[in-house]
mmCIF file of C-alpha atoms in Angstrom:
data_model
loop_
_atom_site.group_PDB
_atom_site.id
_atom_site.type_symbol
_atom_site.label_atom_id
_atom_site.label_comp_id
_atom_site.label_asym_id
_atom_site.label_seq_id
_atom_site.Cartn_x
_atom_site.Cartn_y
_atom_site.Cartn_z
ATOM 1 C CA UNK A 1 23.557 -72.431 34.594
ATOM 2 C CA UNK A 2 23.671 -69.378 33.851
ATOM 3 C CA UNK A 3 22.167 -66.127 35.867
ATOM 4 C CA UNK A 4 21.616 -63.201 33.713
ATOM 5 C CA UNK A 5 20.131 -59.574 34.700
ATOM 6 C CA UNK A 6 17.494 -58.251 31.934
ATOM 7 C CA UNK A 7 19.415 -55.430 30.807
ATOM 8 C CA UNK A 8 17.833 -51.702 30.211
ATOM 9 C CA UNK A 9 17.118 -52.142 26.284
ATOM 10 C CA UNK A 10 15.770 -54.990 26.414
ATOM 11 C CA UNK A 11 12.347 -57.159 27.962
ATOM 12 C CA UNK A 12 12.088 -59.609 30.087
ATOM 13 C CA UNK A 13 10.975 -61.962 27.884
ATOM 14 C CA UNK A 14 13.303 -61.200 25.214
ATOM 15 C CA UNK A 15 16.187 -61.695 28.482
ATOM 16 C CA UNK A 16 14.778 -65.461 28.924
ATOM 17 C CA UNK A 17 14.989 -66.149 24.947
ATOM 18 C CA UNK A 18 19.037 -64.794 25.066
ATOM 19 C CA UNK A 19 19.570 -66.713 28.292
ATOM 20 C CA UNK A 20 18.069 -69.684 27.142
ATOM 21 C CA UNK A 21 19.922 -70.139 24.205
ATOM 22 C CA UNK A 22 23.215 -69.188 25.787
ATOM 23 C CA UNK A 23 23.050 -72.060 27.790
ATOM 24 C CA UNK A 24 21.514 -74.661 24.928
ATOM 25 C CA UNK A 25 24.487 -73.282 22.898
ATOM 26 C CA UNK A 26 21.835 -72.283 19.819
ATOM 27 C CA UNK A 27 20.795 -69.328 17.970
ATOM 28 C CA UNK A 28 17.625 -67.966 19.479
ATOM 29 C CA UNK A 29 15.560 -68.582 16.380
ATOM 30 C CA UNK A 30 16.183 -72.188 16.454
ATOM 31 C CA UNK A 31 14.207 -71.918 20.135
ATOM 32 C CA UNK A 32 10.315 -72.925 20.125
ATOM 33 C CA UNK A 33 8.430 -69.937 20.247
ATOM 34 C CA UNK A 34 7.623 -68.601 23.814
ATOM 35 C CA UNK A 35 4.353 -68.239 23.651
ATOM 36 C CA UNK A 36 4.462 -72.143 23.850
ATOM 37 C CA UNK A 37 4.784 -71.587 27.359
ATOM 38 C CA UNK A 38 3.878 -68.369 28.719
ATOM 39 C CA UNK A 39 1.927 -65.487 27.406
ATOM 40 C CA UNK A 40 5.778 -62.983 26.536
ATOM 41 C CA UNK A 41 3.346 -59.636 27.274
ATOM 42 C CA UNK A 42 1.777 -60.984 30.179
ATOM 43 C CA UNK A 43 5.529 -61.793 31.398
ATOM 44 C CA UNK A 44 7.059 -58.674 30.808
ATOM 45 C CA UNK A 45 4.548 -56.838 32.565
ATOM 46 C CA UNK A 46 4.491 -59.095 35.574
ATOM 47 C CA UNK A 47 7.917 -57.497 36.048
ATOM 48 C CA UNK A 48 7.013 -54.129 35.312
ATOM 49 C CA UNK A 49 7.852 -50.750 37.653
ATOM 50 C CA UNK A 50 5.085 -49.229 39.584
ATOM 51 C CA UNK A 51 5.492 -46.067 39.089
ATOM 52 C CA UNK A 52 2.421 -45.391 41.632
ATOM 53 C CA UNK A 53 3.946 -47.001 44.331
ATOM 54 C CA UNK A 54 8.057 -46.269 42.949
ATOM 55 C CA UNK A 55 8.466 -49.896 43.927
ATOM 56 C CA UNK A 56 8.891 -52.999 41.317
ATOM 57 C CA UNK A 57 6.386 -55.947 41.779
ATOM 58 C CA UNK A 58 7.922 -58.508 44.097
ATOM 59 C CA UNK A 59 7.390 -61.428 41.837
ATOM 60 C CA UNK A 60 8.929 -64.688 41.242
ATOM 61 C CA UNK A 61 8.360 -67.362 38.371
ATOM 62 C CA UNK A 62 9.515 -70.689 37.222
ATOM 63 C CA UNK A 63 8.713 -72.091 33.806
ATOM 64 C CA UNK A 64 10.150 -74.823 31.668
ATOM 65 C CA UNK A 65 11.135 -73.452 28.317
ATOM 66 C CA UNK A 66 12.929 -75.936 25.367
ATOM 67 C CA UNK A 67 14.903 -77.912 27.459
ATOM 68 C CA UNK A 68 15.732 -75.851 30.386
ATOM 69 C CA UNK A 69 14.436 -74.044 33.618
ATOM 70 C CA UNK A 70 13.527 -71.002 33.940
ATOM 71 C CA UNK A 71 13.326 -68.548 36.833
ATOM 72 C CA UNK A 72 12.826 -64.973 37.287
ATOM 73 C CA UNK A 73 13.258 -62.856 40.621
ATOM 74 C CA UNK A 74 11.901 -59.714 41.248
ATOM 75 C CA UNK A 75 14.996 -57.806 40.789
ATOM 76 C CA UNK A 76 14.628 -59.124 37.194
ATOM 77 C CA UNK A 77 17.553 -61.603 37.308
ATOM 78 C CA UNK A 78 17.036 -64.768 35.109
ATOM 79 C CA UNK A 79 18.488 -67.896 36.173
ATOM 80 C CA UNK A 80 18.333 -70.802 33.419
ATOM 81 C CA UNK A 81 19.513 -74.407 34.065
ATOM 82 C CA UNK A 82 19.426 -77.009 31.713
ATOM 83 C CA UNK A 83 16.848 -79.889 32.128
ATOM 84 C CA UNK A 84 18.332 -82.336 30.503
#
């Protein structure tokens, strides 16, 4: 299991792929497409800064990707646990 925060220069979906590849000890391109599980653009939008209200949306998302369970909290902290 790992916990990883989204870095300023990356999207949530990119951070998910990187975190899962770390847990599963493989190159990110060896993973199945994230599109097969969740729409990456929609995932990124869920955690986008709301400039009108000057807050982050308070979302929590959990899903299976490859051989892992991914949970992303409102602070963009990604937790990846192997499901094998």
